[in-house]
Tab-separated table of C-alpha atoms and ligand atoms in Angstrom:
chain	number	residue	atom	x	y	z
L	1191	UNK	CA	-32.832	59.009	43.969
L	1192	UNK	CA	-33.849	55.912	42.003
L	1193	UNK	CA	-33.906	56.365	38.268
L	1194	UNK	CA	-36.517	54.412	36.424
L	1195	UNK	CA	-35.373	52.723	33.227
L	1196	UNK	CA	-38.152	52.224	30.715
L	1197	UNK	CA	-38.381	49.099	28.568
L	1198	UNK	CA	-37.755	51.146	25.441
L	1199	UNK	CA	-34.656	52.784	26.851
L	1200	UNK	CA	-33.263	49.484	28.067
L	1201	UNK	CA	-33.918	47.909	24.654
L	1202	UNK	CA	-31.967	50.762	23.036
L	1203	UNK	CA	-29.049	50.485	25.456
L	1204	UNK	CA	-28.897	46.708	25.083
L	1205	UNK	CA	-28.163	47.011	21.374
L	1206	UNK	CA	-27.091	43.669	19.892
L	1207	UNK	CA	-27.235	41.745	23.123
L	1208	UNK	CA	-27.922	38.265	21.739
L	1209	UNK	CA	-25.099	35.762	21.838
L	1210	UNK	CA	-24.820	32.102	21.137
L	1211	UNK	CA	-26.144	30.152	24.150
L	1212	UNK	CA	-29.273	30.652	26.229
L	1213	UNK	CA	-31.016	33.999	25.643
L	1214	UNK	CA	-31.713	34.598	29.347
L	1215	UNK	CA	-28.007	34.357	30.138
L	1216	UNK	CA	-27.010	36.698	27.296
L	1217	UNK	CA	-29.624	39.210	28.455
L	1218	UNK	CA	-28.476	39.044	32.087
L	1219	UNK	CA	-24.827	39.394	31.011
L	1220	UNK	CA	-25.547	42.443	28.879
L	1221	UNK	CA	-27.498	44.168	31.662
L	1222	UNK	CA	-24.506	43.483	33.930
L	1223	UNK	CA	-22.170	45.143	31.373
L	1224	UNK	CA	-24.438	48.206	31.223
L	1225	UNK	CA	-24.274	48.440	35.017
L	1226	UNK	CA	-20.520	47.986	35.188
L	1227	UNK	CA	-19.622	50.502	32.522
L	1228	UNK	CA	-21.957	53.167	33.872
L	1229	UNK	CA	-24.680	53.235	31.230
L	1230	UNK	CA	-27.069	52.053	33.954
L	1231	UNK	CA	-26.464	53.207	37.489
L	1232	UNK	CA	-26.552	51.340	40.743
L	1233	UNK	CA	-29.979	52.046	42.217
L	1234	UNK	CA	-31.723	52.247	38.830
L	1235	UNK	CA	-35.056	50.433	38.639
L	1236	UNK	CA	-35.408	48.007	35.767
L	1237	UNK	CA	-38.675	47.810	33.832
L	1238	UNK	CA	-41.254	45.230	34.868
L	1239	UNK	CA	-40.758	41.845	33.218
L	1240	UNK	CA	-43.832	42.250	31.038
L	1241	UNK	CA	-42.723	45.682	29.810
L	1242	UNK	CA	-39.242	44.467	28.888
L	1243	UNK	CA	-40.546	41.324	27.206
L	1244	UNK	CA	-42.768	43.557	25.035
L	1245	UNK	CA	-39.927	45.958	24.241
L	1246	UNK	CA	-37.595	43.117	23.232
L	1247	UNK	CA	-40.288	40.921	21.610
L	1248	UNK	CA	-39.158	38.147	23.910
L	1249	UNK	CA	-41.025	35.676	26.087
L	1250	UNK	CA	-41.713	36.793	29.622
L	1251	UNK	CA	-40.151	33.565	30.893
L	1252	UNK	CA	-36.819	34.549	29.326
L	1253	UNK	CA	-36.883	37.995	30.928
L	1254	UNK	CA	-37.903	36.476	34.281
L	1255	UNK	CA	-35.015	33.995	34.032
L	1256	UNK	CA	-32.560	36.813	33.203
L	1257	UNK	CA	-33.740	38.872	36.195
L	1258	UNK	CA	-33.543	35.791	38.364
L	1259	UNK	CA	-29.925	35.186	37.276
L	1260	UNK	CA	-29.042	38.804	38.046
L	1261	UNK	CA	-30.651	38.393	41.479
L	1262	UNK	CA	-28.759	35.152	42.145
L	1263	UNK	CA	-25.479	36.799	41.122
L	1264	UNK	CA	-26.127	39.731	43.460
L	1265	UNK	CA	-26.787	42.418	40.813
L	1266	UNK	CA	-30.505	42.886	41.370
L	1267	UNK	CA	-32.679	43.397	44.421
L	1268	UNK	CA	-36.396	42.845	44.019
L	1269	UNK	CA	-38.959	43.991	46.526
L	1270	UNK	CA	-42.547	42.973	46.024
L	1271	UNK	CA	-44.578	45.899	44.778
L	1272	UNK	CA	-41.598	48.206	44.189
L	1273	UNK	CA	-39.809	46.528	41.313
L	1274	UNK	CA	-36.239	45.402	40.699
L	1275	UNK	CA	-33.292	47.651	41.504
L	1276	UNK	CA	-29.758	47.230	40.157
L	1277	UNK	CA	-26.890	46.976	42.636
L	1278	UNK	CA	-23.127	46.754	42.247
L	1279	UNK	CA	-22.192	43.896	44.561
L	1280	UNK	CA	-19.531	44.546	47.156
L	1281	UNK	CA	-19.997	48.295	46.989
L	1282	UNK	CA	-22.582	50.235	48.911
L	1283	UNK	CA	-24.381	52.869	46.902
L	1284	UNK	CA	-22.587	56.187	47.143
L	1285	UNK	CA	-19.289	54.558	48.108
L	1286	UNK	CA	-16.455	54.966	45.655
L	1287	UNK	CA	-13.136	53.206	45.227
L	1288	UNK	CA	-10.000	55.082	44.063
L	1289	UNK	CA	-9.388	52.377	41.511
L	1290	UNK	CA	-11.372	49.489	40.082
L	1291	UNK	CA	-9.590	46.906	42.227
L	1292	UNK	CA	-8.606	45.012	39.057
L	1293	UNK	CA	-4.908	44.179	38.604
L	1294	UNK	CA	-4.985	45.743	35.118
L	1295	UNK	CA	-7.395	48.581	34.489
L	1296	UNK	CA	-7.648	49.744	30.870
L	1297	UNK	CA	-10.970	51.497	31.430
L	1298	UNK	CA	-9.273	54.900	31.637
L	1299	UNK	CA	-7.182	56.536	28.944
L	1300	UNK	CA	-4.921	58.338	31.336
L	1301	UNK	CA	-1.294	58.392	32.405
L	1302	UNK	CA	0.602	58.723	35.669
L	1303	UNK	CA	1.656	62.206	36.765
L	1304	UNK	CA	4.288	64.046	34.745
L	1305	UNK	CA	7.595	63.545	36.634
L	1306	UNK	CA	8.047	67.306	37.102
L	1307	UNK	CA	4.752	67.614	38.966
L	1308	UNK	CA	6.184	67.036	42.427
L	1309	UNK	CA	8.500	70.052	41.983
L	1310	UNK	CA	5.527	72.205	40.941
L	1311	UNK	CA	3.733	71.182	44.154
L	1312	UNK	CA	6.807	72.138	46.199
L	1313	UNK	CA	7.007	75.552	44.517
L	1314	UNK	CA	3.274	76.096	45.103
L	1315	UNK	CA	3.712	75.255	48.803
L	1316	UNK	CA	6.150	78.153	49.051
L	1317	UNK	CA	3.709	80.535	47.393
L	1318	UNK	CA	0.510	79.592	49.175
L	1319	UNK	CA	1.143	81.571	52.424
L	1320	UNK	CA	0.735	84.806	50.435
L	1321	UNK	CA	-2.818	83.745	49.566
L	1322	UNK	CA	-4.043	82.781	53.003
L	1323	UNK	CA	-5.494	86.209	53.714
L	1324	UNK	CA	-7.680	85.770	50.610
L	1325	UNK	CA	-11.186	84.447	51.442
L	1326	UNK	CA	-10.352	81.413	49.274
L	1327	UNK	CA	-13.565	81.328	47.233
L	1328	UNK	CA	-12.223	81.816	43.734
L	1329	UNK	CA	-14.967	81.654	41.137
L	1330	UNK	CA	-12.996	82.911	38.116
L	1331	UNK	CA	-9.401	81.781	38.640
L	1332	UNK	CA	-6.175	83.401	39.812
L	1333	UNK	CA	-5.122	86.293	37.533
L	1334	UNK	CA	-1.701	84.757	36.782
L	1335	UNK	CA	-3.232	81.457	35.785
L	1336	UNK	CA	-5.896	83.070	33.600
L	1337	UNK	CA	-3.179	85.105	31.914
L	1338	UNK	CA	-1.001	82.007	31.381
L	1339	UNK	CA	-3.947	80.158	29.822
L	1340	UNK	CA	-4.770	83.166	27.616
L	1341	UNK	CA	-1.117	83.264	26.515
L	1342	UNK	CA	-1.296	79.578	25.552
L	1343	UNK	CA	-4.152	80.446	23.145
L	1344	UNK	CA	-2.287	83.461	21.761
L	1345	UNK	CA	0.688	81.142	21.164
L	1346	UNK	CA	-1.645	79.046	18.995
L	1347	UNK	CA	-2.793	82.093	17.052
L	1348	UNK	CA	-6.084	82.687	18.900
L	1349	UNK	CA	-6.254	86.250	20.290
L	1350	UNK	CA	-7.390	85.812	23.891
L	1351	UNK	CA	-7.330	88.019	26.957
L	1352	UNK	CA	-7.352	86.803	30.558
L	1353	UNK	CA	-10.955	87.981	31.037
L	1354	UNK	CA	-12.067	85.422	28.431
L	1355	UNK	CA	-10.857	82.569	30.633
L	1356	UNK	CA	-12.675	80.902	33.532
L	1357	UNK	CA	-10.719	78.358	35.585
L	1358	UNK	CA	-12.675	75.238	36.563
L	1359	UNK	CA	-12.268	72.009	38.508
L	1360	UNK	CA	-11.263	70.032	35.420
L	1361	UNK	CA	-12.826	69.851	31.972
L	1362	UNK	CA	-15.719	67.663	33.114
L	1363	UNK	CA	-16.797	70.387	35.519
L	1364	UNK	CA	-16.353	72.908	32.717
L	1365	UNK	CA	-18.597	70.862	30.428
L	1366	UNK	CA	-21.291	70.581	33.076
L	1367	UNK	CA	-21.276	74.309	33.677
L	1368	UNK	CA	-21.365	75.108	29.958
L	1369	UNK	CA	-24.160	72.614	29.266
L	1370	UNK	CA	-26.275	73.820	32.187
L	1371	UNK	CA	-25.826	77.381	30.986
L	1372	UNK	CA	-26.291	77.050	27.229
L	1373	UNK	CA	-28.966	74.372	27.174
L	1374	UNK	CA	-32.666	74.886	27.943
L	1375	UNK	CA	-35.192	72.074	28.440
L	1376	UNK	CA	-36.623	70.740	25.190
L	1377	UNK	CA	-33.639	71.724	23.082
L	1378	UNK	CA	-31.298	69.340	21.336
L	1379	UNK	CA	-27.590	68.807	21.729
L	1380	UNK	CA	-25.485	67.445	18.882
L	1381	UNK	CA	-22.576	65.068	19.474
L	1382	UNK	CA	-20.109	63.122	17.410
L	1383	UNK	CA	-20.724	59.407	17.164
L	1384	UNK	CA	-18.625	57.940	18.797
L	1385	UNK	CA	-18.059	60.467	21.565
L	1386	UNK	CA	-16.683	60.889	25.067
L	1387	UNK	CA	-18.978	58.905	27.403
L	1388	UNK	CA	-19.118	61.386	30.266
L	1389	UNK	CA	-20.272	64.080	27.858
L	1390	UNK	CA	-23.234	61.840	27.079
L	1391	UNK	CA	-23.765	61.388	30.836
L	1392	UNK	CA	-23.814	65.168	31.295
L	1393	UNK	CA	-26.307	65.741	28.489
L	1394	UNK	CA	-28.492	62.827	29.615
L	1395	UNK	CA	-28.558	64.165	33.168
L	1396	UNK	CA	-30.053	67.383	31.789
L	1397	UNK	CA	-32.696	65.360	29.969
L	1398	UNK	CA	-31.422	66.691	26.634
L	1399	UNK	CA	-32.470	65.174	23.355
L	1400	UNK	CA	-29.251	64.070	21.729
L	1401	UNK	CA	-28.646	63.999	17.993
L	1402	UNK	CA	-25.458	62.601	16.488
L	1403	UNK	CA	-23.367	62.696	13.365
L	1404	UNK	CA	-20.703	60.122	12.469
L	1405	UNK	CA	-16.949	60.283	12.805
L	1406	UNK	CA	-15.551	57.443	10.705
L	1407	UNK	CA	-12.022	56.179	10.791
L	1408	UNK	CA	-12.027	55.833	7.017
L	1409	UNK	CA	-13.783	59.103	6.185
L	1410	UNK	CA	-13.499	61.460	9.142
L	1411	UNK	CA	-16.192	63.862	10.285
L	1412	UNK	CA	-19.374	63.549	8.232
L	1413	UNK	CA	-19.911	67.289	7.816
L	1414	UNK	CA	-22.854	67.080	5.369
L	1415	UNK	CA	-24.676	64.987	8.004
L	1416	UNK	CA	-23.661	67.436	10.758
L	1417	UNK	CA	-25.058	70.328	8.768
L	1418	UNK	CA	-28.236	68.435	7.993
L	1419	UNK	CA	-28.743	67.747	11.711
L	1420	UNK	CA	-28.037	71.386	12.578
L	1421	UNK	CA	-30.581	72.605	10.007
L	1422	UNK	CA	-33.177	69.966	10.806
L	1423	UNK	CA	-32.992	69.874	14.620
L	1424	UNK	CA	-31.500	73.304	15.470
L	1425	UNK	CA	-29.406	72.053	18.420
L	1426	UNK	CA	-28.509	74.773	20.917
L	1427	UNK	CA	-25.018	73.344	21.177
L	1428	UNK	CA	-22.753	70.820	19.503
L	1429	UNK	CA	-20.032	69.023	21.446
L	1430	UNK	CA	-16.865	68.256	19.459
L	1431	UNK	CA	-13.314	67.001	19.941
L	1432	UNK	CA	-11.515	68.061	16.747
L	1433	UNK	CA	-8.022	67.248	18.101
L	1434	UNK	CA	-7.183	63.608	18.851
L	1435	UNK	CA	-10.853	62.844	19.244
L	1436	UNK	CA	-11.657	60.502	22.115
L	1437	UNK	CA	-11.956	57.562	21.310
L	1438	UNK	CA	-10.791	57.496	17.654
L	1439	UNK	CA	-7.657	59.677	18.045
L	1440	UNK	CA	-8.478	61.457	14.781
L	1441	UNK	CA	-8.097	65.176	14.022
L	1442	UNK	CA	-10.404	67.309	11.911
L	1443	UNK	CA	-8.677	68.920	8.893
L	1444	UNK	CA	-8.241	72.704	9.071
L	1445	UNK	CA	-10.602	73.526	6.192
L	1446	UNK	CA	-13.352	71.432	7.818
L	1447	UNK	CA	-12.926	73.327	11.085
L	1448	UNK	CA	-13.371	76.587	9.241
L	1449	UNK	CA	-16.420	75.291	7.376
L	1450	UNK	CA	-18.141	73.870	10.481
L	1451	UNK	CA	-17.403	76.932	12.629
L	1452	UNK	CA	-18.930	79.211	9.973
L	1453	UNK	CA	-21.971	76.965	9.425
L	1454	UNK	CA	-22.694	76.637	13.159
L	1455	UNK	CA	-22.377	80.394	13.664
L	1456	UNK	CA	-24.779	81.037	10.764
L	1457	UNK	CA	-27.354	78.585	12.125
L	1458	UNK	CA	-27.078	79.702	15.783
L	1459	UNK	CA	-25.583	76.485	17.197
L	1460	UNK	CA	-22.789	77.053	19.711
L	1461	UNK	CA	-19.793	74.791	19.137
L	1462	UNK	CA	-18.449	73.511	22.441
L	1463	UNK	CA	-14.975	72.291	21.600
L	1464	UNK	CA	-13.315	70.009	24.118
L	1465	UNK	CA	-9.531	70.319	23.817
L	1466	UNK	CA	-8.678	68.080	26.772
L	1467	UNK	CA	-6.875	65.721	24.398
L	1468	UNK	CA	-5.499	68.458	22.081
L	1469	UNK	CA	-2.014	68.675	23.680
L	1470	UNK	CA	-1.408	64.929	23.132
L	1471	UNK	CA	0.385	65.294	19.787
L	1472	UNK	CA	2.655	62.406	18.834
L	1473	UNK	CA	3.517	63.043	15.205
L	1474	UNK	CA	0.820	65.321	13.776
L	1475	UNK	CA	2.068	68.902	14.220
L	1476	UNK	CA	0.099	72.095	14.946
L	1477	UNK	CA	-3.447	72.696	13.671
L	1478	UNK	CA	-5.521	75.878	13.895
L	1479	UNK	CA	-7.815	75.912	16.933
L	1480	UNK	CA	-11.541	75.905	16.162
L	1481	UNK	CA	-11.820	79.155	18.158
L	1482	UNK	CA	-9.660	80.910	15.568
L	1483	UNK	CA	-12.542	80.637	13.083
L	1484	UNK	CA	-15.438	82.036	15.125
L	1485	UNK	CA	-15.867	84.225	18.220
L	1486	UNK	CA	-18.871	82.076	19.210
L	1487	UNK	CA	-16.880	78.906	19.840
L	1488	UNK	CA	-16.660	77.863	23.499
L	1489	UNK	CA	-13.444	75.945	24.220
L	1490	UNK	CA	-12.766	73.621	27.139
L	1491	UNK	CA	-9.251	72.765	28.266
L	1492	UNK	CA	-7.586	70.745	30.997
L	1493	UNK	CA	-4.226	69.742	32.429
L	1494	UNK	CA	-5.685	66.323	33.254
L	1495	UNK	CA	-4.164	64.353	30.390
L	1496	UNK	CA	-0.982	66.346	30.056
L	1497	UNK	CA	0.066	66.719	33.702
L	1498	UNK	CA	-2.127	64.561	35.951
L	1499	UNK	CA	-5.810	63.686	36.291
L	1500	UNK	CA	-5.539	64.223	40.040
L	1501	UNK	CA	-4.738	67.912	39.628
L	1502	UNK	CA	-8.375	68.706	38.701
L	1503	UNK	CA	-7.630	71.956	36.884
L	1504	UNK	CA	-9.441	72.860	33.678
L	1505	UNK	CA	-10.833	75.968	32.039
L	1506	UNK	CA	-13.317	77.529	29.665
L	1507	UNK	CA	-12.382	80.043	26.957
L	1508	UNK	CA	-15.395	81.963	25.705
L	1509	UNK	CA	-16.651	85.452	24.908
L	1510	UNK	CA	-17.009	87.822	27.866
L	1511	UNK	CA	-20.816	87.653	27.527
L	1512	UNK	CA	-20.897	83.848	27.767
L	1513	UNK	CA	-18.382	83.938	30.621
L	1514	UNK	CA	-20.657	86.298	32.579
L	1515	UNK	CA	-23.569	83.852	32.137
L	1516	UNK	CA	-21.382	80.922	33.245
L	1517	UNK	CA	-20.315	82.842	36.334
L	1518	UNK	CA	-23.894	83.593	37.304
L	1519	UNK	CA	-24.673	79.863	37.070
L	1520	UNK	CA	-21.620	78.560	38.885
L	1521	UNK	CA	-22.551	78.993	42.580
L	1522	UNK	CA	-25.402	76.488	42.356
L	1523	UNK	CA	-22.864	73.707	41.836
L	1524	UNK	CA	-19.603	74.867	43.459
L	1525	UNK	CA	-17.967	77.879	45.041
L	1526	UNK	CA	-14.690	78.044	43.214
L	1527	UNK	CA	-11.485	76.298	42.204
L	1528	UNK	CA	-8.969	75.373	44.947
L	1529	UNK	CA	-6.134	77.888	45.151
L	1530	UNK	CA	-3.288	75.491	45.809
L	1531	UNK	CA	-3.932	73.488	42.639
L	1532	UNK	CA	-4.193	76.728	40.691
L	1533	UNK	CA	-0.711	77.710	41.858
L	1534	UNK	CA	0.575	74.312	40.723
L	1535	UNK	CA	-1.163	74.750	37.354
L	1536	UNK	CA	0.386	78.213	36.908
L	1537	UNK	CA	3.831	76.644	37.356
L	1538	UNK	CA	3.004	73.905	34.852
L	1539	UNK	CA	1.813	76.314	32.180
L	1540	UNK	CA	5.250	77.914	32.234
L	1541	UNK	CA	6.643	74.512	31.238
L	1542	UNK	CA	3.984	73.668	28.677
L	1543	UNK	CA	6.312	72.859	25.730
L	1544	UNK	CA	8.462	70.662	27.996
L	1545	UNK	CA	5.412	68.856	29.346
L	1546	UNK	CA	3.976	68.286	25.870
L	1547	UNK	CA	7.324	66.979	24.538
L	1548	UNK	CA	7.707	64.565	27.442
L	1549	UNK	CA	4.146	63.223	27.082
L	1550	UNK	CA	4.574	62.933	23.341
L	1551	UNK	CA	7.670	60.775	23.723
L	1552	UNK	CA	6.000	58.425	26.212
L	1553	UNK	CA	2.825	58.191	24.116
L	1554	UNK	CA	4.777	57.418	20.937
L	1555	UNK	CA	6.506	54.564	22.737
L	1556	UNK	CA	3.223	53.191	24.139
L	1557	UNK	CA	1.410	53.522	20.817
L	1558	UNK	CA	4.112	51.766	18.839
L	1559	UNK	CA	4.429	48.993	21.390
L	1560	UNK	CA	0.678	48.352	21.560
L	1561	UNK	CA	0.276	48.450	17.772
L	1562	UNK	CA	3.149	45.945	17.449
L	1563	UNK	CA	1.754	43.601	20.112
L	1564	UNK	CA	-1.674	43.610	18.490
L	1565	UNK	CA	-0.209	42.975	15.031
L	1566	UNK	CA	1.578	39.916	16.436
L	1567	UNK	CA	-1.135	38.457	18.602
L	1568	UNK	CA	-4.427	39.680	17.153
L	1569	UNK	CA	-3.632	40.307	13.465
L	1570	UNK	CA	-7.296	39.978	12.485
L	1571	UNK	CA	-8.181	43.155	14.404
L	1572	UNK	CA	-8.320	46.300	12.312
L	1573	UNK	CA	-6.103	48.785	14.142
L	1574	UNK	CA	-5.963	52.353	12.861
L	1575	UNK	CA	-2.788	54.085	14.052
L	1576	UNK	CA	-3.553	57.591	15.398
L	1577	UNK	CA	-1.012	60.426	15.332
L	1578	UNK	CA	-1.935	61.549	18.828
L	1579	UNK	CA	-4.166	60.945	21.831
L	1580	UNK	CA	-3.873	58.125	24.318
L	1581	UNK	CA	-5.743	55.212	22.820
L	1582	UNK	CA	-6.436	53.003	19.824
L	1583	UNK	CA	-9.969	52.597	18.535
L	1584	UNK	CA	-10.042	49.084	17.201
L	1585	UNK	CA	-12.526	47.361	14.939
L	1586	UNK	CA	-12.392	43.755	16.132
L	1587	UNK	CA	-14.475	42.647	13.158
L	1588	UNK	CA	-16.620	40.004	14.806
L	1589	UNK	CA	-16.199	40.212	18.560
L	1590	UNK	CA	-18.856	41.496	20.926
L	1591	UNK	CA	-16.773	43.801	23.090
L	1592	UNK	CA	-19.467	43.721	25.789
L	1593	UNK	CA	-18.912	39.959	26.056
L	1594	UNK	CA	-15.153	40.531	25.799
L	1595	UNK	CA	-15.203	43.007	28.686
L	1596	UNK	CA	-17.018	40.478	30.893
L	1597	UNK	CA	-14.526	37.748	30.031
L	1598	UNK	CA	-11.614	40.175	30.558
L	1599	UNK	CA	-12.926	41.142	33.965
L	1600	UNK	CA	-12.777	37.596	35.184
L	1601	UNK	CA	-9.097	37.595	34.092
L	1602	UNK	CA	-8.450	40.775	36.090
L	1603	UNK	CA	-8.481	43.168	33.106
L	1604	UNK	CA	-10.867	46.147	32.998
L	1605	UNK	CA	-12.079	47.223	29.527
L	1606	UNK	CA	-14.711	49.630	28.267
L	1607	UNK	CA	-16.935	48.029	25.623
L	1608	UNK	CA	-17.424	50.001	22.396
L	1609	UNK	CA	-21.103	50.909	22.955
L	1610	UNK	CA	-20.163	53.092	25.945
L	1611	UNK	CA	-18.921	55.588	23.331
L	1612	UNK	CA	-22.030	55.576	21.175
L	1613	UNK	CA	-25.739	56.021	21.224
L	1614	UNK	CA	-28.222	53.176	21.280
L	1615	UNK	CA	-25.787	50.269	21.417
L	1616	UNK	CA	-23.651	51.258	18.409
L	1617	UNK	CA	-19.980	50.116	18.190
L	1618	UNK	CA	-20.529	46.681	19.703
L	1619	UNK	CA	-17.524	45.368	17.774
L	1620	UNK	CA	-15.222	48.270	18.654
L	1621	UNK	CA	-12.802	48.506	21.530
L	1622	UNK	CA	-10.854	51.458	22.910
L	1623	UNK	CA	-7.459	50.396	24.182
L	1624	UNK	CA	-5.290	52.994	25.932
L	1625	UNK	CA	-1.569	52.970	25.191
L	1626	UNK	CA	-0.668	55.287	28.073
L	1627	UNK	CA	0.328	52.399	30.356
L	1628	UNK	CA	3.710	50.794	31.070
L	1629	UNK	CA	5.307	48.147	28.825
L	1630	UNK	CA	4.588	45.251	31.180
L	1631	UNK	CA	0.947	46.286	31.561
L	1632	UNK	CA	0.467	46.587	27.794
L	1633	UNK	CA	2.077	43.176	27.236
L	1634	UNK	CA	-0.048	41.527	29.941
L	1635	UNK	CA	-3.195	43.184	28.625
L	1636	UNK	CA	-2.635	41.982	25.055
L	1637	UNK	CA	-1.782	38.472	26.313
L	1638	UNK	CA	-5.130	38.342	28.110
L	1639	UNK	CA	-6.997	39.710	25.088
L	1640	UNK	CA	-5.382	37.176	22.754
L	1641	UNK	CA	-6.237	34.360	25.166
L	1642	UNK	CA	-9.893	35.263	25.686
L	1643	UNK	CA	-10.808	36.695	22.282
L	1644	UNK	CA	-10.853	33.295	20.620
L	1645	UNK	CA	-13.466	31.968	23.047
L	1646	UNK	CA	-15.553	35.158	22.950
L	1647	UNK	CA	-15.334	35.459	19.192
L	1648	UNK	CA	-15.714	31.773	18.408
L	1649	UNK	CA	-19.502	31.821	18.146
L	1650	UNK	CA	-20.850	34.181	15.490
L	1651	UNK	CA	-23.538	36.560	16.666
L	1652	UNK	CA	-26.977	35.705	15.401
L	1653	UNK	CA	-27.871	39.275	14.582
L	1654	UNK	CA	-26.334	40.708	11.390
L	1655	UNK	CA	-23.690	43.405	11.709
L	1656	UNK	CA	-25.251	46.769	12.199
L	1657	UNK	CA	-23.967	49.641	10.103
L	1658	UNK	CA	-20.598	50.657	11.433
L	1659	UNK	CA	-20.592	54.371	11.962
X	162	LIG	C1	-12.531	64.412	25.954
X	162	LIG	C2	-12.445	64.565	27.424
X	162	LIG	N1	-13.046	65.601	28.022
X	162	LIG	C3	-12.994	65.771	29.341
X	162	LIG	C4	-12.334	64.885	30.153
X	162	LIG	C5	-12.320	65.118	31.631
X	162	LIG	O1	-11.269	65.964	31.933
X	162	LIG	P1	-10.926	66.399	33.423
X	162	LIG	O2	-10.195	65.275	34.058
X	162	LIG	O3	-10.114	67.640	33.272
X	162	LIG	O4	-12.226	66.671	34.117
X	162	LIG	C6	-11.686	63.789	29.587
X	162	LIG	C7	-10.993	62.826	30.426
X	162	LIG	O5	-10.834	61.674	30.092
X	162	LIG	C8	-11.745	63.622	28.176
X	162	LIG	O6	-11.160	62.587	27.568
């Protein structure tokens, strides 16, 4: 299905698109960035030239020249009478590559499989014959796995029984199911700004109206603003990452968790707390889970960051009532979680402390190396050092990270520009850099960034800095 992008929406997504040099080229480049980082999809129809020129207060000739450049470069197909459709060159629509094809891909904050994973697969292979008489459609999760997940919450001081746990095909699946279940058309959903991009994709796909409150590296979660938004817009749900927030790596202080959980419960907003990154502690130490402060919190978890993204095992912890609603909604999208991977996950949960310690050690090494390399080669970048997570959230000061990501691509380095993590083009000067890669990759990546940043940053942007939130 073709999505139609209105002029107003495109203007919002473009954010601060102007660069030094011809306007048509800057506009074409920025549309290309939006396509490459997923904010616009292949197959989406761009607004008519006149509509976009009105939305951007720009001459129609400039818009026509930008579209023409995109067409010449193979990013746009125009058919008379049916508008202009975006295409990703070299890839048919619907086709998907396992990796980006770039020699260095820093677009994902993820790590290779935990070394002990292969042994867990071998053990699962021995167990699977006992399950082959089962019909195989497992909508709730294997009892042993649900119990192991419940135990992991009890170990963190959150009383949980196995019937409060639903096993899913990763946390992204869990988020989709929760959002489809808790959200009704016309309602609002509150997010942190910046936030996890695929959460925005999920909420946008439901047509939700999104409201945001800031998470600032120098001041943390803006709770007065969150409460104001909750009171003013009555969102049905709020999506949060209080532990090693993606992308900033920050953690919400315990007293703020308690305050927000109580306020949301009072106002009838369900907190959906994504703990996918929560096990990635480097040198922070334990914190109380948000769910320990309110029975209404819905928590999402995953083994994706800790063990391996390819395992595709996640879960939802919620009240029995919410779980029953989720279960009723599940068959419209999938018919259960694969059994083999659940057996692997059950093995892994037995080794949770070992897994977390091993990840922590590797992440500490990667973080310290990347921070050191940046201090040497890009000292003007403002790098906050997180105490967990998998990435740095960097304020480059003056560099358009959309332009930087285009320049990096031509050097074989994949980057996600800052605005992918925000609403309406915010964070143009921010960059998320994962430190979960090997030493050589981190060194090569920083070498490329140091080489290209001077040319990208050399020309000041003509538009004044927008408020950094
Ligand atoms: C905050 C957050 N939530 C969810 C996910 C997706 O998790 P999964 O791979 O389990 O679907 C990710 C992965 O990057 C993430 O960072």
